Short mmCIF file of C-alpha atoms in Angstrom, two decimals:
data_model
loop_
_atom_site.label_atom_id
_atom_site.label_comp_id
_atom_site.label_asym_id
_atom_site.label_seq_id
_atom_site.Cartn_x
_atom_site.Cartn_y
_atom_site.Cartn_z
CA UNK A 1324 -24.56 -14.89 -6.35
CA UNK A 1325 -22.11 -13.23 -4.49
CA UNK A 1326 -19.95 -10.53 -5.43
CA UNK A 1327 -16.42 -12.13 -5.57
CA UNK A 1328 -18.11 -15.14 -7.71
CA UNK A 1329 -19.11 -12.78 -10.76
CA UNK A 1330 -15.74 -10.65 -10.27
CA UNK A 1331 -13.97 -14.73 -10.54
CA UNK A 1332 -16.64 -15.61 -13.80
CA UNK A 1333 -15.40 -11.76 -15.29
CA UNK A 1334 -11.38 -12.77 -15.04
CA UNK A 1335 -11.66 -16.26 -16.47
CA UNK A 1336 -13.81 -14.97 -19.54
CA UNK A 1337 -10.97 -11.88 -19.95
CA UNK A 1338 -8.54 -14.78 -19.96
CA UNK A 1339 -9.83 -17.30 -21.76
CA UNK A 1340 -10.57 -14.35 -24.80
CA UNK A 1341 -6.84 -13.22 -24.28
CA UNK A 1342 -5.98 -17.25 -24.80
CA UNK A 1343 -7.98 -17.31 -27.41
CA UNK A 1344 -6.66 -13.90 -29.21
CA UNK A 1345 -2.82 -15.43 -28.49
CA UNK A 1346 -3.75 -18.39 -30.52
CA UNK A 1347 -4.66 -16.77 -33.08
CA UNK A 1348 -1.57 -14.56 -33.47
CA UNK A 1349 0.08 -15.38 -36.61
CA UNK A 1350 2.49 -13.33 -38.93
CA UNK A 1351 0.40 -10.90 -39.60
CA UNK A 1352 1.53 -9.71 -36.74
CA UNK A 1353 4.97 -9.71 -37.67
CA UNK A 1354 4.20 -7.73 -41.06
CA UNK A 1355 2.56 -5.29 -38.63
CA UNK A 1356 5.57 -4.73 -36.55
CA UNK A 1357 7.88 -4.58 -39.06
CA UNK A 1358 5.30 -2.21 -40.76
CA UNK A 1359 5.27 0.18 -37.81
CA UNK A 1360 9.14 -0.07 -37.42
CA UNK A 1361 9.65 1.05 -40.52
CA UNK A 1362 7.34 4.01 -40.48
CA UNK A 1363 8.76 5.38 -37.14
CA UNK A 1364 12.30 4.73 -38.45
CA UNK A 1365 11.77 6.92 -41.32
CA UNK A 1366 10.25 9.78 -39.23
CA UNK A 1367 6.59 8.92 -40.27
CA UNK A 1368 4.07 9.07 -37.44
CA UNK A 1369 1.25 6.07 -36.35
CA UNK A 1370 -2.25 7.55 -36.75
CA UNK A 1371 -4.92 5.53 -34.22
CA UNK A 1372 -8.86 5.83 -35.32
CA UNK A 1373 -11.63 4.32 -33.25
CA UNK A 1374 -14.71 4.56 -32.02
CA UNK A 1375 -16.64 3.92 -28.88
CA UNK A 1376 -14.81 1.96 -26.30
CA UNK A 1377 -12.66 1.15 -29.59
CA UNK A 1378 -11.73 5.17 -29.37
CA UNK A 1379 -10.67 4.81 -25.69
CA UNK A 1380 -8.54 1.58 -26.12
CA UNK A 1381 -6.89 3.58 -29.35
CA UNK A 1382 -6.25 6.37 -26.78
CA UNK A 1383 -4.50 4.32 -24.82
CA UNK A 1384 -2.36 2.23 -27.18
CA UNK A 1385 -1.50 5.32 -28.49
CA UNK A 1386 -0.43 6.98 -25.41
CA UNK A 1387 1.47 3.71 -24.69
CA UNK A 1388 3.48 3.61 -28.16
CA UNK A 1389 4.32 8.00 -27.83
CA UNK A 1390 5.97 6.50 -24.51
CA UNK A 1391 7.98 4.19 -26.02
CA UNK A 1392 9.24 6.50 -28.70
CA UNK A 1393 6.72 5.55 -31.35
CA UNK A 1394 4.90 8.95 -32.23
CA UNK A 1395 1.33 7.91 -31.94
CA UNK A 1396 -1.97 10.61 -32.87
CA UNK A 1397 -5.09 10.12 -32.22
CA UNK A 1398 -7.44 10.77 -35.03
CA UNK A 1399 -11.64 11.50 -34.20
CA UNK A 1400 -13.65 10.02 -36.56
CA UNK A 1401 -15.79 12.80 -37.62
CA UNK A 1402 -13.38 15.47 -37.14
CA UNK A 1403 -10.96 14.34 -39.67
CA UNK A 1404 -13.95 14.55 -42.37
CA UNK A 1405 -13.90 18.64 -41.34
CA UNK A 1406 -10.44 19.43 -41.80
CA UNK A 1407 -8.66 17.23 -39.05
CA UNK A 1408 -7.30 14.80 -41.98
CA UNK A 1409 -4.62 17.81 -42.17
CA UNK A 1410 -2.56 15.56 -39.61
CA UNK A 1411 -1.87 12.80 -41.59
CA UNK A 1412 1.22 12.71 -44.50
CA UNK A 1413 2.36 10.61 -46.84
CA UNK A 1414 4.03 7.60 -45.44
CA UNK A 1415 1.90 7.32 -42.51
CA UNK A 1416 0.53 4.19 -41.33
CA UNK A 1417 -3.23 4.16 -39.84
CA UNK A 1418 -4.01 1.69 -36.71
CA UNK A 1419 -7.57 1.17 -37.17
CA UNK A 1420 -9.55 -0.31 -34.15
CA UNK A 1421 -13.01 -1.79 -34.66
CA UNK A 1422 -14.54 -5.08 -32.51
CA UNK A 1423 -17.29 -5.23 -35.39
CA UNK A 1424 -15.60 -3.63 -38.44
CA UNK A 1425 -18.32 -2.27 -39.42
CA UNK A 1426 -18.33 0.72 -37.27
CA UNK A 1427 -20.25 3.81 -39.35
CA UNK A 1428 -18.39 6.55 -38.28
CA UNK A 1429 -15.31 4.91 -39.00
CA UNK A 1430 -16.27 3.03 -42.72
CA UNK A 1431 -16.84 6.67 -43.63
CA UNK A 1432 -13.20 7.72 -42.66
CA UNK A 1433 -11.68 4.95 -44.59
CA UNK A 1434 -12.18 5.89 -48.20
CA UNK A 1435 -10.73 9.45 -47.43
CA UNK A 1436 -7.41 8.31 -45.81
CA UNK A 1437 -6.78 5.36 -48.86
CA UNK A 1438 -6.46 9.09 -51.17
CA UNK A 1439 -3.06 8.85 -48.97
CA UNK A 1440 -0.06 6.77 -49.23
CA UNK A 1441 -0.78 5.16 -45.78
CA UNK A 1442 -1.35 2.03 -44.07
CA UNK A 1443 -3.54 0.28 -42.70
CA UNK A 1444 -3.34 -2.07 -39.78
CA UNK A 1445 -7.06 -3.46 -38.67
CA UNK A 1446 -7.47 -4.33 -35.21
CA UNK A 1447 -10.47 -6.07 -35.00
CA UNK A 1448 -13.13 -9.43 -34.48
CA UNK A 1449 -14.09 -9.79 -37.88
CA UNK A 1450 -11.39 -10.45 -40.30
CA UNK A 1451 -14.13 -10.20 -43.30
CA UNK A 1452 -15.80 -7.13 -42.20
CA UNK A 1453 -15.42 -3.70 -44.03
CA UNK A 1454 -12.90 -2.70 -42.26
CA UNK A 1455 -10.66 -5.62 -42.69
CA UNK A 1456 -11.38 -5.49 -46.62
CA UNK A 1457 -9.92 -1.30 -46.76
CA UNK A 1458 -6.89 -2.56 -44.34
CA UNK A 1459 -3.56 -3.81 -45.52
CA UNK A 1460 -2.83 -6.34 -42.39
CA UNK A 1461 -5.53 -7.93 -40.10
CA UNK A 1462 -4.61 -8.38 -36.45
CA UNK A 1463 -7.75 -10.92 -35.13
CA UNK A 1464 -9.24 -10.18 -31.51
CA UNK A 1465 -12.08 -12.23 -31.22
CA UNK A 1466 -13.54 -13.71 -28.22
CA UNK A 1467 -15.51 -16.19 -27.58
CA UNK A 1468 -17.77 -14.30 -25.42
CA UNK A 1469 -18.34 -10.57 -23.48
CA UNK A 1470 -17.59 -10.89 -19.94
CA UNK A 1471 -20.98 -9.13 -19.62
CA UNK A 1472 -23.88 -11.32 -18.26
CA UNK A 1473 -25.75 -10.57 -21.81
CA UNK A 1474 -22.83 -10.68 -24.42
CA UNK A 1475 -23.23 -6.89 -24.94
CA UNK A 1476 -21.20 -4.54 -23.16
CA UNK A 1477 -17.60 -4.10 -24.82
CA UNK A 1478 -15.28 -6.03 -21.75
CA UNK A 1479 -13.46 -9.19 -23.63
CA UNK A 1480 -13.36 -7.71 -26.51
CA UNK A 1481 -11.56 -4.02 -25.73
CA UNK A 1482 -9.27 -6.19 -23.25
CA UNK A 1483 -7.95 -8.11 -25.91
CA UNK A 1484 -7.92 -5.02 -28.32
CA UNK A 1485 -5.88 -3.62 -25.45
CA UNK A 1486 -3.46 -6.56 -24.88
CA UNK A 1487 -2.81 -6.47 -28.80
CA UNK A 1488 -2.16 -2.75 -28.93
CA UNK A 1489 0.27 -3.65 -25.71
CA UNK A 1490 1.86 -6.63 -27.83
CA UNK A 1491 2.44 -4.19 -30.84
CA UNK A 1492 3.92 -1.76 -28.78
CA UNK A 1493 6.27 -4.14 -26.46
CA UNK A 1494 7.37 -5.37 -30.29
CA UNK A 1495 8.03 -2.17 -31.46
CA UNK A 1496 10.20 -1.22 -29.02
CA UNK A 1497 12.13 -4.72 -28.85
CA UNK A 1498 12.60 -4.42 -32.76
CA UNK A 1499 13.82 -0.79 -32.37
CA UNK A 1500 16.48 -1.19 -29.54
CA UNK A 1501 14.48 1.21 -27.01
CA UNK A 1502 16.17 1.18 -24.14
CA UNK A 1503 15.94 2.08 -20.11
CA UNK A 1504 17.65 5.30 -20.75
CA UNK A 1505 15.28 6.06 -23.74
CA UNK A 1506 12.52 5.79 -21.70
CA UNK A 1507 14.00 8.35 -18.83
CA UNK A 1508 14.04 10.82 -21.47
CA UNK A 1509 10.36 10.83 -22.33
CA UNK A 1510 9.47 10.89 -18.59
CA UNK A 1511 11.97 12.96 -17.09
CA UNK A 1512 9.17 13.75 -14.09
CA UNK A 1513 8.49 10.46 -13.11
CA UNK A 1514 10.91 8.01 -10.49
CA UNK A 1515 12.21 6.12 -13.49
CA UNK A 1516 13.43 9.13 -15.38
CA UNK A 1517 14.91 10.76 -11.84
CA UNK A 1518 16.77 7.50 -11.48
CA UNK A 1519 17.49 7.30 -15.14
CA UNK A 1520 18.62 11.35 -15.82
CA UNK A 1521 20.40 12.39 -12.70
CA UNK A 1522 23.69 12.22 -12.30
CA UNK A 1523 25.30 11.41 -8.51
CA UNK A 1524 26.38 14.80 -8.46
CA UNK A 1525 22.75 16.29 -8.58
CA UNK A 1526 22.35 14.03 -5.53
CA UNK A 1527 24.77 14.25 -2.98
CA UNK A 1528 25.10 16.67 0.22
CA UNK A 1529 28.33 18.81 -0.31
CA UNK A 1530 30.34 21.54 1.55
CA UNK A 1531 29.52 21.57 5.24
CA UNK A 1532 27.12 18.49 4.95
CA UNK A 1533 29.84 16.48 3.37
CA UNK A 1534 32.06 15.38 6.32
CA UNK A 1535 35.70 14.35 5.99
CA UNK A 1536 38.12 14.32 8.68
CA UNK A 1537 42.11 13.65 8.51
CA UNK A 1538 43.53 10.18 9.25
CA UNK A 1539 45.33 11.66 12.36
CA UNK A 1540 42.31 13.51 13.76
CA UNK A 1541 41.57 11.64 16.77
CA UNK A 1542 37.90 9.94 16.91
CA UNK A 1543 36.78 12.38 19.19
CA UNK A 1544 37.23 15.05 16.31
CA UNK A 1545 36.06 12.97 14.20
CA UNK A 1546 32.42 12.63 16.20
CA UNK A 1547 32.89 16.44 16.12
CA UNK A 1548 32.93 16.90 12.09
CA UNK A 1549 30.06 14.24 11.75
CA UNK A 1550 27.58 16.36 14.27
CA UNK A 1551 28.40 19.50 12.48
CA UNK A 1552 27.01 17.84 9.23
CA UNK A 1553 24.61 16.21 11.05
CA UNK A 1554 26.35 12.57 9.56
CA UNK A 1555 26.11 9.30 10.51
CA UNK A 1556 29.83 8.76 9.24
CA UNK A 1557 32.65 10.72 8.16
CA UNK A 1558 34.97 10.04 4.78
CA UNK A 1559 38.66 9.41 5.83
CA UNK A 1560 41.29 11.22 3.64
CA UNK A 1561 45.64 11.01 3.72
CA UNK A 1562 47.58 14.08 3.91
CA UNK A 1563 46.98 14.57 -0.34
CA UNK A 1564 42.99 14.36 0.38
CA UNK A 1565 42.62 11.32 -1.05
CA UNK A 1566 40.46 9.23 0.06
CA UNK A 1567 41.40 6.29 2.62
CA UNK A 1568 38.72 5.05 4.66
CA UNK A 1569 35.29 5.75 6.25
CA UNK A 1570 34.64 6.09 9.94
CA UNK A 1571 31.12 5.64 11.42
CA UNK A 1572 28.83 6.45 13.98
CA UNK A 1573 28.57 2.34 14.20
CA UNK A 1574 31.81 1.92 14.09
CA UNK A 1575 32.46 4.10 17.18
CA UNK A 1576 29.97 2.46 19.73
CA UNK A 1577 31.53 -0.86 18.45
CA UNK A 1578 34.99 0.43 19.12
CA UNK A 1579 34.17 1.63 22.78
CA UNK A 1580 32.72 -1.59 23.71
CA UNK A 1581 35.88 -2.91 23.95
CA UNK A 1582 38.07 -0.05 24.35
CA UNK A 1583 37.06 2.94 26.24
CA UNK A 1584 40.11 4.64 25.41
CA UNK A 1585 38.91 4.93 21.74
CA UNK A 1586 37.82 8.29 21.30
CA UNK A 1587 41.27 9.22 21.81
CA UNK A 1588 42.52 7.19 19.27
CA UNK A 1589 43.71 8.34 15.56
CA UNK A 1590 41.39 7.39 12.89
CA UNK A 1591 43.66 5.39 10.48
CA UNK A 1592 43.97 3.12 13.50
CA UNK A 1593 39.71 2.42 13.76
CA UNK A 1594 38.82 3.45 10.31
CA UNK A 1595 37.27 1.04 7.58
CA UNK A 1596 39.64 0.97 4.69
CA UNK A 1597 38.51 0.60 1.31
CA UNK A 1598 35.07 1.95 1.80
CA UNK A 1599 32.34 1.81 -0.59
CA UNK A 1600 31.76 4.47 -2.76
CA UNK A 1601 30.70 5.85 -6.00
CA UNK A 1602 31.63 8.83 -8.54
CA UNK A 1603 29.84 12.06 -8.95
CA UNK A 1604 29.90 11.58 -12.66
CA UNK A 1605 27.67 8.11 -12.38
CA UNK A 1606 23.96 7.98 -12.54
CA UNK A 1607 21.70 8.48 -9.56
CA UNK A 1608 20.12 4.74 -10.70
CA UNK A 1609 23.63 3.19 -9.98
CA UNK A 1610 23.67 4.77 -6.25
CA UNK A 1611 20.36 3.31 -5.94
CA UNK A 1612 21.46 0.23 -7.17
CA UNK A 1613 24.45 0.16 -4.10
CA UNK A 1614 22.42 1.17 -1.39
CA UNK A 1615 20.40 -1.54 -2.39
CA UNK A 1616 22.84 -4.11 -2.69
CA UNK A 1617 25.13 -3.28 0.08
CA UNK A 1618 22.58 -2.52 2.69
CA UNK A 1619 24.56 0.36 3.59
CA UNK A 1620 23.25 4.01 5.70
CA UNK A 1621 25.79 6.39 3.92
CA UNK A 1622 27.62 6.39 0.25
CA UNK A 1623 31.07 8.70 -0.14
CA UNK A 1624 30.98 10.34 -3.51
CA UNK A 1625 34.32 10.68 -5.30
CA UNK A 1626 35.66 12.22 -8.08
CA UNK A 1627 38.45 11.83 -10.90
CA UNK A 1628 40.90 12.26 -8.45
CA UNK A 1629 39.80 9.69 -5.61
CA UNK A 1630 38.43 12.66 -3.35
CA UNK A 1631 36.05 13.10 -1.05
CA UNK A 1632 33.46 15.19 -2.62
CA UNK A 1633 29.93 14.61 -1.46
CA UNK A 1634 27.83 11.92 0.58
CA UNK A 1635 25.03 10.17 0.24
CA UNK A 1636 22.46 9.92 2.98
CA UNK A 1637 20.30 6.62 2.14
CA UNK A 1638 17.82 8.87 4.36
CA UNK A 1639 17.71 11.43 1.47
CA UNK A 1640 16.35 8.78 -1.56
CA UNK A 1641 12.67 8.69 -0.46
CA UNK A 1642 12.67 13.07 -0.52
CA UNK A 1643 14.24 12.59 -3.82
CA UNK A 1644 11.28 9.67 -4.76
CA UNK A 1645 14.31 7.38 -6.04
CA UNK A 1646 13.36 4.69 -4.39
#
């Protein structure tokens, strides 16, 4: 058999065990949201036990819900019997991941953390196991069958544990009114936050690499400011600085196509009048979102007062890894 045919075999197991965990989805899972709502909303944390491959899916589901704004811990099994139980409070609620429910490790932890107020939410294939018996909502996650060749390995079945831990956490944040700008603030390094956080003003070249000429500077000065800031267009202002027009390097060659006489001209003559622009106060994402839009090289940054105060090379978005 060749390669590609057992990677084909793998996916349609993986998706007919997600089909089948989807069709089993009932409102337990609902109680389980609105469980896990509730505890974040009143400053309570969501404690994630596992073992095994279980372990690393809980990792991950917890590291997906911290993102989102749900604070998520990871709790070892054995550690917490030796002191590491000193995480968990009163009010807590326990996300307890187990394919069997019957995990040892874990059936050892369970007794200690019902001596709290908590929780618990079983994620597992056996809705009459152990596990599910100590657990105060059942989310079901079984398969039909292991993608591996022998019906051992952990694949199906830590897929769909991983798709439910997803659904909870997509829920979660639906039911809570998380939002883009949330997001940015818990990953202020990444492209999303940069986009999110910055403002326009944190962007955009100003003093000598902002160009701006007069409206009666001829187009030959004009060419002059634009090479000094090393521009492909220059921002247009009246004799109060406000801002009038934009003249550019395109709009030049097209102009002495048909009139070689145009570099003498004054600007408010050849200028583009009501140019496209944004204010400094707006957020980076919403430049992004122009450029974009209006295919355009260069984006005049204003401020309160309809000046002239910055530009926006579309050149300088990759550097900044906003696009």
């Amino acid at each position: 058999m060749r390669h590609l045919e057992v990677a084909q075999q793998v996916f349609e197991i993986e998706i007919a065990g997600l089909k089948a965990v989807q069709s089993q989805l009932s409102e337990s899972f609902n109680r389980a949201v609105e469980l896990l709502n509730s505890t974040v909303s009143n400053k309570n944390k969501i404690i994630v036990v596992g073992v095994g491959k279980s372990g690393l899916v809980g990792k991950k589901i917890a590291a997906t819900l911290t993102s989102t704004g749900a604070p998520a811990v990871v709790l070892d099994s054995v550690n917490a019997l030796h002191g590491d139980l000193g995480i968990v409070t009163d009010g807590d609620v326990v996300l307890a991941l187990s394919y069997s429910g019957e995990s040892e490790e874990l059936l050892n932890l369970l007794p200690a953390l019902k001596r709290f107020p908590v929780k618990i939410i079983a994620i597992t294939g056996n809705p009459k196991s152990t596990l599910a018996k100590y657990s105060d909502i059942i989310l079901n996650v079984r398969v039909p069958r292991e993608a591996c060749p022998f019906n051992l390995a952990p694949t199906s079945s830590t897929t769909a544990m991983l798709v439910m831990g997803d659904a909870l956490a997509m829920a979660l944040l639906k039911a809570r009114g998380f939002t883009k700008h949330d997001y940015a603030r818990y990953h202020p390094a990444g492209a999303i936050g940069r986009t999110m956080l910055l403002k326009v003003r944190d962007i955009m070249r100003t003093g000598d690499r902002n160009p701006v000429a007069t409206q009666d500077m001829t187009v030959k000065e004009a060419l002059l400011v634009m090479t000094r800031a090393k521009s492909g267009c220059v921002s247009v202002v009246n004799n109060r600085g406000k801002l009038v027009g934009v003249f550019t390097d395109g709009d030049f060659r097209r102009q002495m196509s048909t009139d070689p006489h145009a570099i003498n001209r004054p600007l408010k003559d050849v200028m583009t009048r009501n140019p496209i622009c944004v204010r400094e106060d707006a957020l980076a994402a919403e430049a992004v979102r122009i450029f974009n839009e209006k295919n355009i090289d260069d984006l005049i940054v204003i401020n309160s007062k309809n000046q002239p105060v910055g530009i926006i090379d579309s050149q300088d978005l990759p550097k900044l890894k906003l696009l």
